PDB file of C-alpha atoms in Angstrom:
ATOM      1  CA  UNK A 737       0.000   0.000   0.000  1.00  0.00           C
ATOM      2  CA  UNK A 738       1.673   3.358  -1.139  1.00  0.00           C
ATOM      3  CA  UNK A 739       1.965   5.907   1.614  1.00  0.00           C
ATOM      4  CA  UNK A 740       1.233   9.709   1.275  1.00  0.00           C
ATOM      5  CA  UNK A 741       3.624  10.459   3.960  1.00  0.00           C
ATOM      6  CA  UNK A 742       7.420  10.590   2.736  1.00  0.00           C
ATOM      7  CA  UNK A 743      10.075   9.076   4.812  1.00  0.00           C
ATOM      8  CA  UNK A 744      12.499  11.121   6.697  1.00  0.00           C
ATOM      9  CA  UNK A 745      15.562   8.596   6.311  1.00  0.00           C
ATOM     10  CA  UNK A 746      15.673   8.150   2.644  1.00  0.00           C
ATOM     11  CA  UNK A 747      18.580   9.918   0.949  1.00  0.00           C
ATOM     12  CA  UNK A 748      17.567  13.172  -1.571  1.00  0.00           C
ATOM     13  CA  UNK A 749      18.129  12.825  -5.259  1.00  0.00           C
ATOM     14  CA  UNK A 750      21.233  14.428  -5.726  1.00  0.00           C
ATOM     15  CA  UNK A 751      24.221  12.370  -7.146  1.00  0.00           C
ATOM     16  CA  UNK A 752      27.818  13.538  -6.641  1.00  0.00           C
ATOM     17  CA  UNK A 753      29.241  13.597 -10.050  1.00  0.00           C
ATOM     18  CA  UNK A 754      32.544  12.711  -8.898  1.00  0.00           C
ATOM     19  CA  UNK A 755      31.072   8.643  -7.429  1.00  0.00           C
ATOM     20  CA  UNK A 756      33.568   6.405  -9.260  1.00  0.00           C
ATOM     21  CA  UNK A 757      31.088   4.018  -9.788  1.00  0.00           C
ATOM     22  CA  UNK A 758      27.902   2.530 -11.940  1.00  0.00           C
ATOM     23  CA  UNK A 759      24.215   3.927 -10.498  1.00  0.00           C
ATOM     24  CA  UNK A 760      23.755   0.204  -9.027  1.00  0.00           C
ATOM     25  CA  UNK A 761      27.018   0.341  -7.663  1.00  0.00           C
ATOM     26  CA  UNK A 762      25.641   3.908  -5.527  1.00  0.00           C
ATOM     27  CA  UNK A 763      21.520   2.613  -4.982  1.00  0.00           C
ATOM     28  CA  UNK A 764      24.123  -0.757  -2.988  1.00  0.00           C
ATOM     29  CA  UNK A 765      26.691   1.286  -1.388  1.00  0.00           C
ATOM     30  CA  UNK A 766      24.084   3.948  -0.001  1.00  0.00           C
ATOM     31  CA  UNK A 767      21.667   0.447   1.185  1.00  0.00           C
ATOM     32  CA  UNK A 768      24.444  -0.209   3.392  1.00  0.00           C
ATOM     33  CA  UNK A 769      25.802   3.690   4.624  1.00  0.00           C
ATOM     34  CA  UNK A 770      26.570   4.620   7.682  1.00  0.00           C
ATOM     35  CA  UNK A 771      28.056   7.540   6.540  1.00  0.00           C
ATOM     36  CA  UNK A 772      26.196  11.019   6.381  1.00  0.00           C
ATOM     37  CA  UNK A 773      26.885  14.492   4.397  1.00  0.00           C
ATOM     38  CA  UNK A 774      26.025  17.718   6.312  1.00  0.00           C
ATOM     39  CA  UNK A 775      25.777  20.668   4.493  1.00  0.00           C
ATOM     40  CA  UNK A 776      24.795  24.287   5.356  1.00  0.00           C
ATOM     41  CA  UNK A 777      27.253  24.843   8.394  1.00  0.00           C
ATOM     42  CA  UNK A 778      28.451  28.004   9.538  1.00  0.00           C
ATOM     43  CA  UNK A 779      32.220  28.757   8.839  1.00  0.00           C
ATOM     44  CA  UNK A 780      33.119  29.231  12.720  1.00  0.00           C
ATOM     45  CA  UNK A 781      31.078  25.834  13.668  1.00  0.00           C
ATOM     46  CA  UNK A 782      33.669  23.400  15.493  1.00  0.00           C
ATOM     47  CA  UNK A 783      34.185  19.858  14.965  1.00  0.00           C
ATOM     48  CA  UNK A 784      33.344  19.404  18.737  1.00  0.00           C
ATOM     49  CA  UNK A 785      29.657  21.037  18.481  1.00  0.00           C
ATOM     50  CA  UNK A 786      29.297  18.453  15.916  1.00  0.00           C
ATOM     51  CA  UNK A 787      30.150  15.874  18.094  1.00  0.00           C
ATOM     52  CA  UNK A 788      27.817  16.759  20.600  1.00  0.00           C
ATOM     53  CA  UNK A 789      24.362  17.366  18.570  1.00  0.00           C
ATOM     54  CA  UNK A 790      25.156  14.133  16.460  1.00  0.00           C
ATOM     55  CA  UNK A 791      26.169  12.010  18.948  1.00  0.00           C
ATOM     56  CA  UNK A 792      23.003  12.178  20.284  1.00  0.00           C
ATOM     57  CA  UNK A 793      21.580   9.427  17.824  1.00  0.00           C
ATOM     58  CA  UNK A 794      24.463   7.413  18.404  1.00  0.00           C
ATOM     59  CA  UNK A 795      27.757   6.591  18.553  1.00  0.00           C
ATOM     60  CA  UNK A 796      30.159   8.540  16.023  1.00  0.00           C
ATOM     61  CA  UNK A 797      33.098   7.199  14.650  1.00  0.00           C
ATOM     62  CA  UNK A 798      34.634  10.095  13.184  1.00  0.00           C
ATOM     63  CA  UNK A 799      33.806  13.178  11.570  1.00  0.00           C
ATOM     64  CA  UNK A 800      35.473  15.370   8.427  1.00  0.00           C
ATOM     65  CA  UNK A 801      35.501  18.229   8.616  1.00  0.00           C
ATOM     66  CA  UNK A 802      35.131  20.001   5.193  1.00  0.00           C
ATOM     67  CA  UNK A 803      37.983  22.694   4.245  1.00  0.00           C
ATOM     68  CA  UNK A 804      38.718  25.297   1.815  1.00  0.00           C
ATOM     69  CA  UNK A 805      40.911  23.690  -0.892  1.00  0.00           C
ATOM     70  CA  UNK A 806      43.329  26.561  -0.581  1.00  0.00           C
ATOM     71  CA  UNK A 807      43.399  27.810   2.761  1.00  0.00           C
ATOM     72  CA  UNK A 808      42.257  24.880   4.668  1.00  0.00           C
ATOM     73  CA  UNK A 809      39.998  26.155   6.774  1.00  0.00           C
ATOM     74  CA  UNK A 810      36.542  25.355   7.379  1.00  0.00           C
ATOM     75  CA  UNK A 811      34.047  25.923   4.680  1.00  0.00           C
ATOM     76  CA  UNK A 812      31.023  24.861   5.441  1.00  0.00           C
ATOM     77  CA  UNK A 813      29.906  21.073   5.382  1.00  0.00           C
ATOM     78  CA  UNK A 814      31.706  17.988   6.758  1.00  0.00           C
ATOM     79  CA  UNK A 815      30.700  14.190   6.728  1.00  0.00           C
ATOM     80  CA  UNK A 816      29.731  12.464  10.124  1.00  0.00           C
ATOM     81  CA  UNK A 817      30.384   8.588  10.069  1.00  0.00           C
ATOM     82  CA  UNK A 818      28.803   6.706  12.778  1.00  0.00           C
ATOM     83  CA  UNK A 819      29.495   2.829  13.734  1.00  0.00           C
ATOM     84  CA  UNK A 820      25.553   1.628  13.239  1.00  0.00           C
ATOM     85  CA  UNK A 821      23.440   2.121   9.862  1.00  0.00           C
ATOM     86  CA  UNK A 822      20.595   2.644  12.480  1.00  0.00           C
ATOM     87  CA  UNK A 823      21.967   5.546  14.028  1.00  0.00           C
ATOM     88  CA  UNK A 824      22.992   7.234  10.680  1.00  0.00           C
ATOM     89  CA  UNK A 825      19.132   6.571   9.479  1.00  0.00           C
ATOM     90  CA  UNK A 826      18.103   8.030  13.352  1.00  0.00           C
ATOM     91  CA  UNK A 827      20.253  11.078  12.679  1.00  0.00           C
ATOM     92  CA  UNK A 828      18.432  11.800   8.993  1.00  0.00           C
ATOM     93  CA  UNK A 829      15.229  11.999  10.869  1.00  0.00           C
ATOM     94  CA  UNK A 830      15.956  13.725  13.772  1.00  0.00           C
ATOM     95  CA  UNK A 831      18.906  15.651  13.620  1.00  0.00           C
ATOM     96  CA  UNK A 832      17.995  17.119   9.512  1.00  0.00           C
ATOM     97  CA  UNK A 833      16.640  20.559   9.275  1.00  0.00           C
ATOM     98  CA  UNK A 834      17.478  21.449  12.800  1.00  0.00           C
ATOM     99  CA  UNK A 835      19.277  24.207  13.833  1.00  0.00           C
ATOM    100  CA  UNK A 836      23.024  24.341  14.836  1.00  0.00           C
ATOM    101  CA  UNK A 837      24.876  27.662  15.107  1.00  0.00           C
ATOM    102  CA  UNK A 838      21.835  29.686  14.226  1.00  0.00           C
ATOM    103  CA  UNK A 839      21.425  27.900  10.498  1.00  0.00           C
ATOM    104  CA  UNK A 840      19.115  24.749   9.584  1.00  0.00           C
ATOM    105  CA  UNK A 841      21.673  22.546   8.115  1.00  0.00           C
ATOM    106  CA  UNK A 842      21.134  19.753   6.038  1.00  0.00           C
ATOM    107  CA  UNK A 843      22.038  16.187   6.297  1.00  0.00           C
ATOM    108  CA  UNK A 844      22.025  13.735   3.573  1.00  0.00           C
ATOM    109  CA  UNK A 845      23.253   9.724   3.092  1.00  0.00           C
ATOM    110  CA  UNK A 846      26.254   9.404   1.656  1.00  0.00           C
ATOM    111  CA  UNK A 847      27.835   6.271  -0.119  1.00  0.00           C
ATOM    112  CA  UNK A 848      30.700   6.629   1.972  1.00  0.00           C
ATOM    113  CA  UNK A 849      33.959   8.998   2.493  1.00  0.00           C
ATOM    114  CA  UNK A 850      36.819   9.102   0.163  1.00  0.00           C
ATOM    115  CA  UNK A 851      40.196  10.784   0.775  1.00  0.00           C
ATOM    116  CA  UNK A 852      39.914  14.339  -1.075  1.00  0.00           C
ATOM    117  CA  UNK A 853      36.088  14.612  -1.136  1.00  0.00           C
ATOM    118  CA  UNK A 854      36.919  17.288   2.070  1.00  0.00           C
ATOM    119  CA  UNK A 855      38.036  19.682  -0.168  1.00  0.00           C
ATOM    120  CA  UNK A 856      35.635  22.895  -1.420  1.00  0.00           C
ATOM    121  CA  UNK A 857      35.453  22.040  -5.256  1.00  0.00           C
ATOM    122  CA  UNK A 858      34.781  25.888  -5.969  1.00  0.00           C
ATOM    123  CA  UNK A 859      36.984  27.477  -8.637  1.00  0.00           C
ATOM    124  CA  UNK A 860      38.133  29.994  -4.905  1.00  0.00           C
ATOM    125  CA  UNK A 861      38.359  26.391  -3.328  1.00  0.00           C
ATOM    126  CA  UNK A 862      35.349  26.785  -1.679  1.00  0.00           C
ATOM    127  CA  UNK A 863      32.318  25.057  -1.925  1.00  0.00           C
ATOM    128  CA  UNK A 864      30.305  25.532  -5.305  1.00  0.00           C
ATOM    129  CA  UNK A 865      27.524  27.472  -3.989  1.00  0.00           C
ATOM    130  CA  UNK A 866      29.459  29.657  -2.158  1.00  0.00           C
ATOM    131  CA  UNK A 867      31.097  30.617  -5.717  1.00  0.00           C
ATOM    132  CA  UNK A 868      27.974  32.471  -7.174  1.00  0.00           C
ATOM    133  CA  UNK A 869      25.623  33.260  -3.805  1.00  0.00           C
ATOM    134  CA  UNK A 870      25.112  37.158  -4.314  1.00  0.00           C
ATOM    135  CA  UNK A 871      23.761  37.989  -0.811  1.00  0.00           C
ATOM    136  CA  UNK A 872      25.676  38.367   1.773  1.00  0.00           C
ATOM    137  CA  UNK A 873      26.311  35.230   4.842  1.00  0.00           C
ATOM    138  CA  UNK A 874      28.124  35.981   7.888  1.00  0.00           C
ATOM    139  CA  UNK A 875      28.356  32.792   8.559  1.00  0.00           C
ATOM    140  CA  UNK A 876      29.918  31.839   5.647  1.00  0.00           C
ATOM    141  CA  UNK A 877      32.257  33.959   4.740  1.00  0.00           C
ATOM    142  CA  UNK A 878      30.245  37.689   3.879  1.00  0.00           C
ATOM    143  CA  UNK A 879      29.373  37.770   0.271  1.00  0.00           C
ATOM    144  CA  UNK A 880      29.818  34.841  -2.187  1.00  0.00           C
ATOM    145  CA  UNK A 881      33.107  34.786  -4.144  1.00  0.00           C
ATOM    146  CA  UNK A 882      32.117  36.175  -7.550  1.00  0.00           C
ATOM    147  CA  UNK A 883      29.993  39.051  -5.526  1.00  0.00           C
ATOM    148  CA  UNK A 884      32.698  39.822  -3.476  1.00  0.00           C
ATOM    149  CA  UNK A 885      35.237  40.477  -6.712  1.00  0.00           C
ATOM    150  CA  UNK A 886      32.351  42.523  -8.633  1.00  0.00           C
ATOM    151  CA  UNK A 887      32.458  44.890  -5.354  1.00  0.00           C
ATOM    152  CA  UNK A 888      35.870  44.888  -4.810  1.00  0.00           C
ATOM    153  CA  UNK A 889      36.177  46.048  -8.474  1.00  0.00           C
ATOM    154  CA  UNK A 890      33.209  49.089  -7.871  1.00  0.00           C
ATOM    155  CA  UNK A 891      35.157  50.029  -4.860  1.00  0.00           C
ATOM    156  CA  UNK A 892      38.395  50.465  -6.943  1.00  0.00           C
ATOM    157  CA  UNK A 893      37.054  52.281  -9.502  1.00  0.00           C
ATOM    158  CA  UNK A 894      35.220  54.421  -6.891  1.00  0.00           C
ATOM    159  CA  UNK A 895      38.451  55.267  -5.680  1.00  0.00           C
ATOM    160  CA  UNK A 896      40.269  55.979  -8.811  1.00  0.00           C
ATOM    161  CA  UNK A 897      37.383  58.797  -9.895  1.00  0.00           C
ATOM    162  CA  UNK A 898      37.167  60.149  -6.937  1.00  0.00           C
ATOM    163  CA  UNK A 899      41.282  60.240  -5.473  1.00  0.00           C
ATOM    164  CA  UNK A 900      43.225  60.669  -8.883  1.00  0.00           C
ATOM    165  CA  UNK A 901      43.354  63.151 -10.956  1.00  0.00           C
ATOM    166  CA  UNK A 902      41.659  62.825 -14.384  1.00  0.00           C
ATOM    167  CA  UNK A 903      43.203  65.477 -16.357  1.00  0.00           C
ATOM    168  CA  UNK A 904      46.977  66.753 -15.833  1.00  0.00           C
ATOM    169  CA  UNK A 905      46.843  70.576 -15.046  1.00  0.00           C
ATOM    170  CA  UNK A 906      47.889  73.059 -17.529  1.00  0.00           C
ATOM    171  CA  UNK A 907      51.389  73.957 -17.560  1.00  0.00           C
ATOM    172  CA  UNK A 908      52.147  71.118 -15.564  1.00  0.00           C
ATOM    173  CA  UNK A 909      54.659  69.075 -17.659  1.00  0.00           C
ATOM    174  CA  UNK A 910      56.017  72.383 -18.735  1.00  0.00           C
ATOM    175  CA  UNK A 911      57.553  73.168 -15.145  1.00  0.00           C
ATOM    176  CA  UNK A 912      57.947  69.537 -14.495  1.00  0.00           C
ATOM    177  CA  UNK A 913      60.096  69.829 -17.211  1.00  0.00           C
ATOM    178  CA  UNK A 914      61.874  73.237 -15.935  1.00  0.00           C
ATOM    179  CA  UNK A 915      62.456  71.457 -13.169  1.00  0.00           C
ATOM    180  CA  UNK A 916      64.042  68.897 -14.202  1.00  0.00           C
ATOM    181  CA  UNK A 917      66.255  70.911 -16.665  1.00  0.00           C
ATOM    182  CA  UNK A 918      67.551  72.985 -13.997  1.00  0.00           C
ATOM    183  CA  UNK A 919      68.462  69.975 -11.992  1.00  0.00           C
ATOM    184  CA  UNK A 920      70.351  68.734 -14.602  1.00  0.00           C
ATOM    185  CA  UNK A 921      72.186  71.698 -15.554  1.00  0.00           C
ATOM    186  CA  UNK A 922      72.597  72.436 -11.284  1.00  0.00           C
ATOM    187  CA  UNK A 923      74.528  68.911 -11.348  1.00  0.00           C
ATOM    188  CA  UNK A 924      76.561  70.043 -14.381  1.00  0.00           C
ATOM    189  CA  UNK A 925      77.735  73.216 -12.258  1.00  0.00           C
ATOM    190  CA  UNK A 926      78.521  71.155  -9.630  1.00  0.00           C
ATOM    191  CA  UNK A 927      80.556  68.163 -11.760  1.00  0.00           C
ATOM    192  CA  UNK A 928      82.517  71.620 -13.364  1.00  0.00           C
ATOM    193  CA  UNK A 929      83.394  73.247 -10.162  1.00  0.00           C
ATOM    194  CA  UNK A 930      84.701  69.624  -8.839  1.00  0.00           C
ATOM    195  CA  UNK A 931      86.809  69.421 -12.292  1.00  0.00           C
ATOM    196  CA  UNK A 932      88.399  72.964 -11.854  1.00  0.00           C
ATOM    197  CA  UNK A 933      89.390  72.329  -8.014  1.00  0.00           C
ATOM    198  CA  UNK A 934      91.061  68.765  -9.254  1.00  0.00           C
ATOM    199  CA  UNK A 935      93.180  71.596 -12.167  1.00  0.00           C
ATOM    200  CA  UNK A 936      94.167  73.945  -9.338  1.00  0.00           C
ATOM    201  CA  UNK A 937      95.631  71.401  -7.193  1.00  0.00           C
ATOM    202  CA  UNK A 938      97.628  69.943  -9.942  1.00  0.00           C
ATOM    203  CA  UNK A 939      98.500  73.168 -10.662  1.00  0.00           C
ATOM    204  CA  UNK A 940      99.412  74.897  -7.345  1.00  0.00           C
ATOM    205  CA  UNK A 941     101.982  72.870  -4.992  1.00  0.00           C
ATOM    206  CA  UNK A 942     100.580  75.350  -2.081  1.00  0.00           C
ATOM    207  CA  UNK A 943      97.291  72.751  -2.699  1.00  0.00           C
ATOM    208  CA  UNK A 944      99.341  69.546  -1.969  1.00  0.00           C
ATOM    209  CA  UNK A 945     101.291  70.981   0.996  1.00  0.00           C
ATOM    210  CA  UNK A 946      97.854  71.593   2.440  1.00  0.00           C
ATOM    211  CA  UNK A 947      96.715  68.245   1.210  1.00  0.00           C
ATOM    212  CA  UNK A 948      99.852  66.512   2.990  1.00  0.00           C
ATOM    213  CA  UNK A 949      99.478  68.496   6.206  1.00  0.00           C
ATOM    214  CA  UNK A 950      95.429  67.398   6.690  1.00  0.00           C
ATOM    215  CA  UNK A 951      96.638  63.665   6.005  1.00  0.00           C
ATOM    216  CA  UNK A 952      99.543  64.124   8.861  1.00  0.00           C
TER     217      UNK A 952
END
């Protein structure tokens, strides 16, 4: 007899893309989980208040924590494994949709961890979503990654019309240009007057004897 009322401990339809395996192979190895994804967690949640909500179901034996591909740190979803398939099936319906840190996370069956499935497969090395979110979550970082590059562009831009000058002022290269001549010709002076004290000491022994005295 079909029932109208879905069941809580079913996983959803999604499908990582990255399962190295055949859709049979996934419908056997998610039968037989005891593995869970959780998804929607704030940056600044800690492995240990992870521990204690989903140990609560049952007995946990271990839990990944997901990190930024880049700057490993936390970005927002981990796996929790526990030791019973029971307890993992427990935890879909009554740990899912509750709140943890202020945000309803999301917790899904998963055919089971694999070493580099941790890591944020966003092109910042975050997660995907965070890549093109355009509002802002303080939980996650402040605005998504694309967002935050459009603004930091506006705000550079802003800065440029507003802080440098446009147009150069008239006249301007013309005495930056003065300026610079009469530098030049100053340090010409100065390499001439050095070149005519060198002749006047080859040229007048009173020089040397005064050289020879400030040496003794």
């Amino acid at each position: 007899m079909a029932s109208i009322i879905s069941h809580l401990d079913v996983p959803s339809s999604y499908r990582d893309q990255q399962y190295r395996g055949t859709s049979n192979q996934m419908v056997q190895d998610l039968s037989s989980s005891t593995t869970l994804y959780v998804g929607n967690l704030s940056f600044y949640t800690s492995e240990e208040q992870i521990y204690e909500l989903f140990s609560k179901v049952g007995e946990i034996k271990r839990i990944i924590m997901g990190l930024d591909r880049n700057q490993k740190t936390p970005c927002g979803f981990c796996f929790v494994e526990y030791y019973h398939r029971d307890d993992a099936l427990d935890c879909m319906k009554y740990v899912n949709s509750t709140k943890l840190d202020e945000r309803i996370i999301r917790t899904d069956l998963d055919p089971g961890f694999r070493e580099g499935r941790q890591f944020g497969r966003g092109k910042s090395g975050g997660q995907v979503r965070d890549e093109y979110r355009p509002d802002y979550d303080a939980g996650r970082g402040g605005w998504g990654h694309l967002q935050r590059i459009k603004i930091e562009r506006e705000r550079e831009m802003a800065v440029k019309a507003n802080y440098e000058a446009s147009d150069v002022p008239t006249g301007a290269e013309e005495y930056k240009s003065r300026v610079n001549n009469a530098g030049k010709a100053k340090r010409a002076r100065d390499d001439e007057d050095d070149d005519d004290e060198d002749e006047r000491r080859r040229q007048n022994p009173r020089f040397r004897e005064h050289d020879d005295e400030d040496e003794e």
